[in-house]
Coordinates of N, CA and C and ligand atoms in Angstrom, one line a residue:
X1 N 115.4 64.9 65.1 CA 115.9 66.3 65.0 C 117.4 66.4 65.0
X2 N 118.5 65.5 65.5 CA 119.6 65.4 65.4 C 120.2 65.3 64.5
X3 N 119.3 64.1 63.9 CA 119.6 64.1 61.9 C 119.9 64.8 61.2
X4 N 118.5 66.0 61.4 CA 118.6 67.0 60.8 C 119.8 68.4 61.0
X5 N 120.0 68.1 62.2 CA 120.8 69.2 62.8 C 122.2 68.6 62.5
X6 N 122.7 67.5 62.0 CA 123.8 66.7 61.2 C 123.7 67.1 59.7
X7 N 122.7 66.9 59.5 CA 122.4 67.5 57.7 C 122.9 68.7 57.7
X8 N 122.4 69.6 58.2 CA 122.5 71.0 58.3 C 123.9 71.7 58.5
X9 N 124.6 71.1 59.8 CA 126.3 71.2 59.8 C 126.9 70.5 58.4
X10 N 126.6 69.1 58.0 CA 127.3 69.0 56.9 C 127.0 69.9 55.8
X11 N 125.9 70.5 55.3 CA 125.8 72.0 54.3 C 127.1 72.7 54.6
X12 N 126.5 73.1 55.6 CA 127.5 74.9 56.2 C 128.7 74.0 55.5
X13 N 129.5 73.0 56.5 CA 131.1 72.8 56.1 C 131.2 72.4 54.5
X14 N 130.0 71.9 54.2 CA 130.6 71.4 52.5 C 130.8 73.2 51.6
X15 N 130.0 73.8 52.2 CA 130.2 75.1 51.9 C 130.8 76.1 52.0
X16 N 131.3 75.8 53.4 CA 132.8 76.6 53.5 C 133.8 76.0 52.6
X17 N 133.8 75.0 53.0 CA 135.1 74.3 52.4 C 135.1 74.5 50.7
X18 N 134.0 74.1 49.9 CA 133.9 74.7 48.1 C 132.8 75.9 48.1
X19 N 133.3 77.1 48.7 CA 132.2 78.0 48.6 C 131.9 78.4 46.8
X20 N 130.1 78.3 46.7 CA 129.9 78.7 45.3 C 130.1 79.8 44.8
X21 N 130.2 80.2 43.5 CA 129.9 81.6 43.2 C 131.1 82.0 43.6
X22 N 132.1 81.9 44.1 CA 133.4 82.6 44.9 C 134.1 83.2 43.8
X23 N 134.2 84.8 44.1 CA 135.1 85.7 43.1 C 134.4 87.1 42.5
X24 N 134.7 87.5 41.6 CA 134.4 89.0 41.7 C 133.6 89.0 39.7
X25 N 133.1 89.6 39.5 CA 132.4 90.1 38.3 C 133.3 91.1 38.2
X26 N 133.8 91.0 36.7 CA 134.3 92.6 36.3 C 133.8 93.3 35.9
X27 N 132.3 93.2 35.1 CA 131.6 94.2 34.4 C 130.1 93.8 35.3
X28 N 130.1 94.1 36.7 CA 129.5 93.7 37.5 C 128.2 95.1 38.1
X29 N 126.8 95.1 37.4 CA 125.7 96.5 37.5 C 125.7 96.8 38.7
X30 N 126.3 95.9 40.3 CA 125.7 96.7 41.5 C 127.2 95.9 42.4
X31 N 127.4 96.6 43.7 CA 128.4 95.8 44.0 C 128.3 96.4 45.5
X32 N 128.7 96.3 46.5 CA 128.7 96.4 47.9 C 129.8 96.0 49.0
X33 N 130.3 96.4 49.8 CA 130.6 95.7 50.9 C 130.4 95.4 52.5
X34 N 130.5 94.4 53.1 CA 130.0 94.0 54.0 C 130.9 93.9 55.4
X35 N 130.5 94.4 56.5 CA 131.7 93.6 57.4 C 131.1 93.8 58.7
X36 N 131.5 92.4 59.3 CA 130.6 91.8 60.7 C 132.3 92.4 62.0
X37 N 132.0 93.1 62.4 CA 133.5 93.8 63.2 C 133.3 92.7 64.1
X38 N 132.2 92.0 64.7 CA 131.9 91.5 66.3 C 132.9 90.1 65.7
X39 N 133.0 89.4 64.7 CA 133.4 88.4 64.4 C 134.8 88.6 63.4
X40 N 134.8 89.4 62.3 CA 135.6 90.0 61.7 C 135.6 89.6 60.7
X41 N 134.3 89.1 59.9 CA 134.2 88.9 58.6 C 133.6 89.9 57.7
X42 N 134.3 90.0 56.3 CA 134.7 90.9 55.5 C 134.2 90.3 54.1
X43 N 133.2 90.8 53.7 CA 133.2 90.0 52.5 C 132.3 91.4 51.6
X44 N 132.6 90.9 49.8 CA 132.3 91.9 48.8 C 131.6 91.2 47.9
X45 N 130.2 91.8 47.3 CA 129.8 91.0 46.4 C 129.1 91.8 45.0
X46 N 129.2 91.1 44.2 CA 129.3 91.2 42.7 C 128.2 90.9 42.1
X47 N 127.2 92.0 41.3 CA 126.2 91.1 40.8 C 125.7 92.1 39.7
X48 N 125.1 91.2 38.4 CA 125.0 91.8 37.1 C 123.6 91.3 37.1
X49 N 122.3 92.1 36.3 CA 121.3 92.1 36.5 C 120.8 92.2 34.6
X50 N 119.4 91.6 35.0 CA 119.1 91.2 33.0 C 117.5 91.4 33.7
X51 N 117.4 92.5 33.3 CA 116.1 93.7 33.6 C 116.2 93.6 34.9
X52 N 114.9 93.0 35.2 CA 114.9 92.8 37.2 C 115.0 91.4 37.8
X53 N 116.0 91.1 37.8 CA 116.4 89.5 37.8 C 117.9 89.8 37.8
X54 N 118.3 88.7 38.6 CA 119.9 88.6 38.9 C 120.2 87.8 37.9
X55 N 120.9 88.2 37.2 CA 121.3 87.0 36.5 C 122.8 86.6 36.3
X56 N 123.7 87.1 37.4 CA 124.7 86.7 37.6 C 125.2 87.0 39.2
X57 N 126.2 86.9 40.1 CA 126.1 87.1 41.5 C 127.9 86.4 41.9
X58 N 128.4 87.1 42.3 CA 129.7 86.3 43.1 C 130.0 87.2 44.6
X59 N 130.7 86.3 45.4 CA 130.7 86.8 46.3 C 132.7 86.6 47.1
X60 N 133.3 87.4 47.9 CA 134.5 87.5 48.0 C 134.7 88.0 49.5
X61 N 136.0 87.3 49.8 CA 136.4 87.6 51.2 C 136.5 86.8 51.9
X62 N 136.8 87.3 53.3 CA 137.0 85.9 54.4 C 136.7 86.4 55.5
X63 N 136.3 85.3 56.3 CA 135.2 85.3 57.5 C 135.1 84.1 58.0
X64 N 134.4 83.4 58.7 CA 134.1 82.3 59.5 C 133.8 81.2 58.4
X65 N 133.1 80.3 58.6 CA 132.7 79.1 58.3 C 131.0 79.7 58.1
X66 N 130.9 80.0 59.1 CA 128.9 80.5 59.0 C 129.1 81.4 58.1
X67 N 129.9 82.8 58.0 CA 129.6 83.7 57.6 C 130.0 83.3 55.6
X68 N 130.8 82.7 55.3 CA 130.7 82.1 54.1 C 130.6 81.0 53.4
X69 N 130.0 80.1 54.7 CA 128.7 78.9 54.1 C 127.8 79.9 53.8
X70 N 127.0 80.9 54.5 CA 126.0 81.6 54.6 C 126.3 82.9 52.9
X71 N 127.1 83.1 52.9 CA 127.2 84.1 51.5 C 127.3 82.9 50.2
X72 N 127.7 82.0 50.5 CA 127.6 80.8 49.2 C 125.9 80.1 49.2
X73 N 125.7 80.0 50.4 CA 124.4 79.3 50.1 C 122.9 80.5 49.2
X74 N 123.5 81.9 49.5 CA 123.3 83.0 49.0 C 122.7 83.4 47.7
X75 N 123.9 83.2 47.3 CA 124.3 83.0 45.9 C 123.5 82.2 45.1
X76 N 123.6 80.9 45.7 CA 122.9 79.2 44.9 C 121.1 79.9 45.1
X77 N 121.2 80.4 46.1 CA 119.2 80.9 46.7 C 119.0 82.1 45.6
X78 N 119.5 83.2 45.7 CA 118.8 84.2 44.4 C 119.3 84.1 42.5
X79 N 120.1 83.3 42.9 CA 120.5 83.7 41.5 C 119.1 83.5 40.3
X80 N 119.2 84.2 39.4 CA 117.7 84.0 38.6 C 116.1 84.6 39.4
X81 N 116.5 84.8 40.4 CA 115.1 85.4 41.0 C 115.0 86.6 41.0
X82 N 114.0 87.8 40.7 CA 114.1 88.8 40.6 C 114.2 89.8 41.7
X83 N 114.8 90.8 41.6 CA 114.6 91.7 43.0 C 113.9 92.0 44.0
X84 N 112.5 92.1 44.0 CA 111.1 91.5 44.4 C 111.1 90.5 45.5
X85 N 111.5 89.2 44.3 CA 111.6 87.9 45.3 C 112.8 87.7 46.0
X86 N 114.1 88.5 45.9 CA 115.2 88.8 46.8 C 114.9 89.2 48.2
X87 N 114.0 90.4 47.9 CA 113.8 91.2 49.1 C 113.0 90.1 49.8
X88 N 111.9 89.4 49.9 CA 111.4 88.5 50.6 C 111.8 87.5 50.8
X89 N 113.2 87.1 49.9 CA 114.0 86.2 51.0 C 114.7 86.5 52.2
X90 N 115.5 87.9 51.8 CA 115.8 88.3 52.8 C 115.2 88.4 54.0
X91 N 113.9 89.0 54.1 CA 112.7 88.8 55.1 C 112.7 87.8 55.9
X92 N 112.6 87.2 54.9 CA 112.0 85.6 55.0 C 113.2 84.5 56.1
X93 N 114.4 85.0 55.4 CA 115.7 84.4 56.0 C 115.9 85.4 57.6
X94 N 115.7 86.6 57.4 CA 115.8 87.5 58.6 C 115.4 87.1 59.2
X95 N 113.7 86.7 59.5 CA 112.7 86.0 60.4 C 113.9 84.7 60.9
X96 N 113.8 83.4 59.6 CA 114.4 82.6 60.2 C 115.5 82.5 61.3
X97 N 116.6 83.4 61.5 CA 117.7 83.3 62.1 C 116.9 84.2 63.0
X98 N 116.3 85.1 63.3 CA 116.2 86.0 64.7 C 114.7 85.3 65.5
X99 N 114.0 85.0 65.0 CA 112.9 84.3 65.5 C 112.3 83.2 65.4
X100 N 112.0 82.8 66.9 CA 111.8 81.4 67.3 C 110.6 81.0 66.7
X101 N 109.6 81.8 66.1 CA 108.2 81.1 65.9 C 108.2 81.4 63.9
X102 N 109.5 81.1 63.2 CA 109.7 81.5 62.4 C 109.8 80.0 61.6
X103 N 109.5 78.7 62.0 CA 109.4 77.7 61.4 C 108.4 77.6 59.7
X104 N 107.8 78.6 59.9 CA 107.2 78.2 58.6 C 107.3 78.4 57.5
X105 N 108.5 79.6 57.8 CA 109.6 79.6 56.7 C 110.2 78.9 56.1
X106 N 110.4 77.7 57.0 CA 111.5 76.9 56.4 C 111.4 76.3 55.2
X107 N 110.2 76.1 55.4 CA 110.2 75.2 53.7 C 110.2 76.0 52.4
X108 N 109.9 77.5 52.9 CA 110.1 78.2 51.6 C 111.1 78.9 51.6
X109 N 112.2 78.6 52.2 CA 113.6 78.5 52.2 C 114.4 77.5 51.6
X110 N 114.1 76.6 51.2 CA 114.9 75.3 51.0 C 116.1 75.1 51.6
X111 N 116.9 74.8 50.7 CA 118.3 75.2 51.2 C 119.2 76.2 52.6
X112 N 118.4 77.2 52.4 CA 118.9 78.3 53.3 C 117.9 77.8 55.1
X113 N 117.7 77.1 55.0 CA 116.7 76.8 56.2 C 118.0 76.0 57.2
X114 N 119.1 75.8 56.5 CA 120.0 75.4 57.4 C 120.9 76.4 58.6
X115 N 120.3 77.3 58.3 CA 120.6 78.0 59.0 C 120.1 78.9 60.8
X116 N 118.6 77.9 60.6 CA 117.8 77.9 61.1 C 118.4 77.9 63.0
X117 N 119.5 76.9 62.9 CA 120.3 76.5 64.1 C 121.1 77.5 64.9
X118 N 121.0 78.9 64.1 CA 121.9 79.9 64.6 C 121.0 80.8 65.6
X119 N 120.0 80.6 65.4 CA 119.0 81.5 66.0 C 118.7 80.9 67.8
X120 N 120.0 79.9 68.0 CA 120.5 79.7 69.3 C 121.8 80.2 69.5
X121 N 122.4 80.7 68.6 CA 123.3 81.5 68.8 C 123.2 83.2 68.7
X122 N 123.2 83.7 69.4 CA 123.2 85.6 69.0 C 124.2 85.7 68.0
X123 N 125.6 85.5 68.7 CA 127.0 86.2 68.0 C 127.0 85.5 66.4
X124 N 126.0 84.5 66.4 CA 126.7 83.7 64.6 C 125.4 84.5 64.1
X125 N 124.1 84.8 64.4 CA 123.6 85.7 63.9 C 123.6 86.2 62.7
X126 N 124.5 87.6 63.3 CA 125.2 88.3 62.2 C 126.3 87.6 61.4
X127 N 126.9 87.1 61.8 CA 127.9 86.2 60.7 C 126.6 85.7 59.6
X128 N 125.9 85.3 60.0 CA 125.1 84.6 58.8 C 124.0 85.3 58.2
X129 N 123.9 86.7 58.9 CA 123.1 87.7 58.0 C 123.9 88.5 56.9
X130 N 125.1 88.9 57.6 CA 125.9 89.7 56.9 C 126.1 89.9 55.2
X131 N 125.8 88.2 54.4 CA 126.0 88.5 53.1 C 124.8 88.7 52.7
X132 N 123.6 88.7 53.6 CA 122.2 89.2 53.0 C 122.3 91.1 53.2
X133 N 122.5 91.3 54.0 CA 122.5 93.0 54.3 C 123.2 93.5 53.7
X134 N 124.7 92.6 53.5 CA 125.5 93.3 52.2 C 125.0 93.2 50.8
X135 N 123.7 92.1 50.4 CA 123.1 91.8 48.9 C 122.4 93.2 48.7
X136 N 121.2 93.5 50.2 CA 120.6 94.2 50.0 C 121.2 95.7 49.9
X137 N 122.0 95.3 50.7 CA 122.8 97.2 50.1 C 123.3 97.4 48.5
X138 N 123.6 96.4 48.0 CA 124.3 96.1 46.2 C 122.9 96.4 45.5
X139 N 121.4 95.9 46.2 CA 120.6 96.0 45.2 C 119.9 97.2 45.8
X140 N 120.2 97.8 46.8 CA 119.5 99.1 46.9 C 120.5 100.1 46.2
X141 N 121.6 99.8 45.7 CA 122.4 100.5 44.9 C 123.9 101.9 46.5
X142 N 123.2 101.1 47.4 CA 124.1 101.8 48.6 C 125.5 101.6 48.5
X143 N 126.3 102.6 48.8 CA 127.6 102.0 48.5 C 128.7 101.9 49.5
X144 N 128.0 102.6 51.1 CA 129.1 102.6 52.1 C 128.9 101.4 52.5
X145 N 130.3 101.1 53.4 CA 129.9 99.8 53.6 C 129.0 99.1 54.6
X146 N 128.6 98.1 54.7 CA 127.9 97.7 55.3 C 127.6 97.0 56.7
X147 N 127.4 97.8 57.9 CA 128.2 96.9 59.0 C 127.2 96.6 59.6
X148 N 127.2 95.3 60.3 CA 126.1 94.5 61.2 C 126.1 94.9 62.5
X149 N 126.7 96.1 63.3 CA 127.2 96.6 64.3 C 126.4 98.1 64.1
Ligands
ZN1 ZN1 131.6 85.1 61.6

């Protein structure tokens, strides 16, 4: 389990450190902002849509290490998936970080299952929900901003 919980920290930091997707869409169909006041991250995201499917996504700002490993790992998780199967990630990911009997998610998480380790922390939590609540506000078309507080 240590292994894994090594794998998992190496994600997050390779992902802070070259976050994907990083930057803004100019001719971008839905867009939102996000911000975690408890921690003080701030981030905006960008995303262009080809019928009901993402088919483009960037994400901007600054925040912690969790909170934008967690909006880059985001990005690499929906892009190409339709709105539909967004929303059930987000579910999906929700369960993961807030509850303990939420293992069997993981595998249909892939990637995002690294984050699985926060759900011993309260306060990183929201850091690591925050670019999902801000996706879902861009694709519910909401435009105030979005606060995890
Ligand atoms: Zn944070």
């Amino acid at each position: 389990m240590s292994d894994l919980r090594d794998l998992y920290q190496e994600v997050i930091l390779d992902h802070n450190r070259s976050p994907r997707n990083f930057g803004r869409l100019e001719d971008a169909d839905l867009h939102a902002d996000g911000h975690n006041p408890l921690c003080g991250d701030k981030l905006s995201i960008t995303l262009k849509l080809a019928g009901d499917r993402v088919a483009d996504l960037r994400f901007e700002g600054s925040g912690c290490a969790i909170s934008k490993a967690s909006a880059s790992l985001m990005t690499e998780g929906v892009k190409g998936r339709t709105l539909d199967e967004l929303r059930g990630l987000f579910d999906r990911f929700h369960r993961l970080v807030t509850d303990q009997g939420a293992a069997a998610d993981e595998a249909e998480l892939g990637k995002l299952a690294v984050f699985a380790g926060v759900r011993d922390y309260p306060a990183r939590v929201k850091c690591a929900i925050l670019a999902w609540h801000t996706l879902r506000a861009a694709v519910d078309d909401r435009h105030e901003v979005v606060s995890t507080e």
